[in-house]
């Protein structure tokens, strides 16, 4: 596997050496050692602080998509009504996931260069009366960051749960799980937390636990068995102790830097990236900068290039970034400045390489 000196893939991000060191520790079995449960409780508390929530936090072994599937399967009774708020690949994907599970799904949809209009979403909630509302905070393939203001409270008033994918934004931008009335908040370890794709994190409100108890779903991705962890000192499967220790180190580093400083680092690096792209004549996606995420910048593939050719040219210079998916495939490329990659010197090197290749054309 080839490595690249300028890593700006929008996840999995590069893993700092201090965090990688945790994977070399020879821990015992997480099923039998009290130390593991102490660590789990400590990490849960740190995640609660980072995400501004008093809700329980479930930490499962698996990539971030595990949290999405687990939330839908655990909290929805058969033939539930789901309203998907969609403005990108993952928003529309949430709808398809719910449909595949046999639920009645409605979509309040927007274009891939937009963010959801909150007023329109609230009106649809009031009219449709769903059991669950899904939303995506950061649409990584589009480089957008949605506003959640009021959606969770409207869902609550309608008797619905509010499920939010903040896999690519959690920890990198201001977000209050409790303030936004999020019942199921979904996070992955491979983005701002700067770990390999080993852990799926879900914040679970009391309302969500009640629904989970009624549904009674069992399976590897089920949330129900985690309600009493770590208090019961019993796990549904052998956990990834090394990954949990790595997550502890990551959260300690973020806490030492300070949440506001972390948010400002992401914001300033993103602004630097977008300014540099404009200076090179590269068009941003979306064009409305207020829609852009602090954790990832999307841009249009420059005229005269195909994405495959541009990707190959940048890799020759040591820069690896990402293409996009769905309707944006081949049209948009992305720079992931999140977590360990939210560094101005890294973005400057990327812009230098991109400018060099564009000038050659």
Short mmCIF file of N, CA, C and O in Angstrom, two decimals, residues 11-13 15 23 60-65 188-191 194-200 240 243:
data_model
loop_
_atom_site.label_atom_id
_atom_site.label_comp_id
_atom_site.label_asym_id
_atom_site.label_seq_id
_atom_site.Cartn_x
_atom_site.Cartn_y
_atom_site.Cartn_z
N UNK A 11 -11.51 11.21 4.88
CA UNK A 11 -11.78 10.07 5.71
C UNK A 11 -11.69 8.75 4.94
O UNK A 11 -12.21 8.67 3.84
N UNK A 12 -11.01 7.75 5.56
CA UNK A 12 -10.32 7.84 6.84
C UNK A 12 -9.12 8.80 6.76
O UNK A 12 -8.39 8.79 5.77
N UNK A 13 -8.95 9.59 7.80
CA UNK A 13 -7.87 10.57 7.83
C UNK A 13 -6.59 9.89 8.30
O UNK A 13 -6.59 8.76 8.77
N UNK A 15 -3.65 8.96 10.73
CA UNK A 15 -3.69 8.69 12.17
C UNK A 15 -2.37 9.13 12.79
O UNK A 15 -1.31 8.64 12.42
N UNK A 23 -2.38 0.93 19.36
CA UNK A 23 -2.68 -0.34 18.70
C UNK A 23 -1.58 -1.38 18.93
O UNK A 23 -1.76 -2.54 18.59
N UNK A 60 -19.50 1.17 19.72
CA UNK A 60 -19.50 -0.19 19.17
C UNK A 60 -18.27 -0.41 18.28
O UNK A 60 -17.70 0.53 17.72
N UNK A 61 -17.89 -1.66 18.15
CA UNK A 61 -16.82 -2.03 17.23
C UNK A 61 -17.38 -2.07 15.81
O UNK A 61 -18.31 -2.83 15.53
N UNK A 62 -16.82 -1.27 14.92
CA UNK A 62 -17.29 -1.24 13.55
C UNK A 62 -17.14 0.14 12.94
O UNK A 62 -16.97 1.15 13.64
N UNK A 63 -17.21 0.22 11.63
CA UNK A 63 -17.09 1.49 10.90
C UNK A 63 -18.35 2.33 11.10
O UNK A 63 -19.38 1.82 11.56
N UNK A 64 -18.28 3.63 10.77
CA UNK A 64 -19.36 4.55 11.05
C UNK A 64 -20.73 4.14 10.53
O UNK A 64 -21.76 4.47 11.14
N UNK A 65 -20.79 3.43 9.39
CA UNK A 65 -22.07 3.01 8.84
C UNK A 65 -22.82 2.08 9.80
O UNK A 65 -24.04 1.97 9.75
N UNK A 188 -18.44 8.52 13.62
CA UNK A 188 -17.46 7.48 13.29
C UNK A 188 -16.07 7.91 13.74
O UNK A 188 -15.78 9.10 13.85
N UNK A 189 -15.21 6.93 13.97
CA UNK A 189 -13.89 7.23 14.52
C UNK A 189 -12.90 7.74 13.49
O UNK A 189 -11.85 8.27 13.85
N UNK A 190 -13.20 7.61 12.20
CA UNK A 190 -12.19 7.83 11.15
C UNK A 190 -12.17 9.24 10.58
O UNK A 190 -11.47 9.51 9.61
N UNK A 191 -12.92 10.17 11.19
CA UNK A 191 -12.96 11.54 10.66
C UNK A 191 -12.25 12.47 11.64
O UNK A 191 -11.04 12.37 11.80
N UNK A 194 -9.75 11.11 14.22
CA UNK A 194 -8.41 10.75 13.71
C UNK A 194 -7.96 9.35 14.09
O UNK A 194 -6.78 9.11 14.37
N UNK A 195 -8.89 8.41 14.06
CA UNK A 195 -8.59 6.99 14.27
C UNK A 195 -8.81 6.23 12.97
O UNK A 195 -9.40 6.76 12.04
N UNK A 196 -8.38 4.98 12.90
CA UNK A 196 -8.82 4.12 11.80
C UNK A 196 -10.33 3.91 11.89
O UNK A 196 -10.96 4.23 12.92
N UNK A 197 -10.96 3.36 10.87
CA UNK A 197 -12.41 3.13 10.88
C UNK A 197 -12.79 1.92 11.73
O UNK A 197 -13.27 0.90 11.23
N UNK A 198 -12.58 2.05 13.05
CA UNK A 198 -12.74 0.93 13.97
C UNK A 198 -13.97 1.02 14.85
O UNK A 198 -14.43 0.00 15.35
N UNK A 199 -14.47 2.26 15.10
CA UNK A 199 -15.51 2.43 16.11
C UNK A 199 -16.69 3.23 15.56
O UNK A 199 -16.51 4.16 14.78
N UNK A 200 -17.88 2.85 15.99
CA UNK A 200 -19.10 3.58 15.68
C UNK A 200 -19.68 4.09 17.00
O UNK A 200 -19.80 3.33 17.96
N UNK A 240 -13.02 -3.86 20.87
CA UNK A 240 -11.69 -3.49 20.39
C UNK A 240 -11.03 -2.58 21.42
O UNK A 240 -11.18 -1.36 21.39
N UNK A 243 -8.58 0.12 20.09
CA UNK A 243 -9.24 1.27 19.47
C UNK A 243 -9.85 2.19 20.52
O UNK A 243 -9.82 3.42 20.38
#
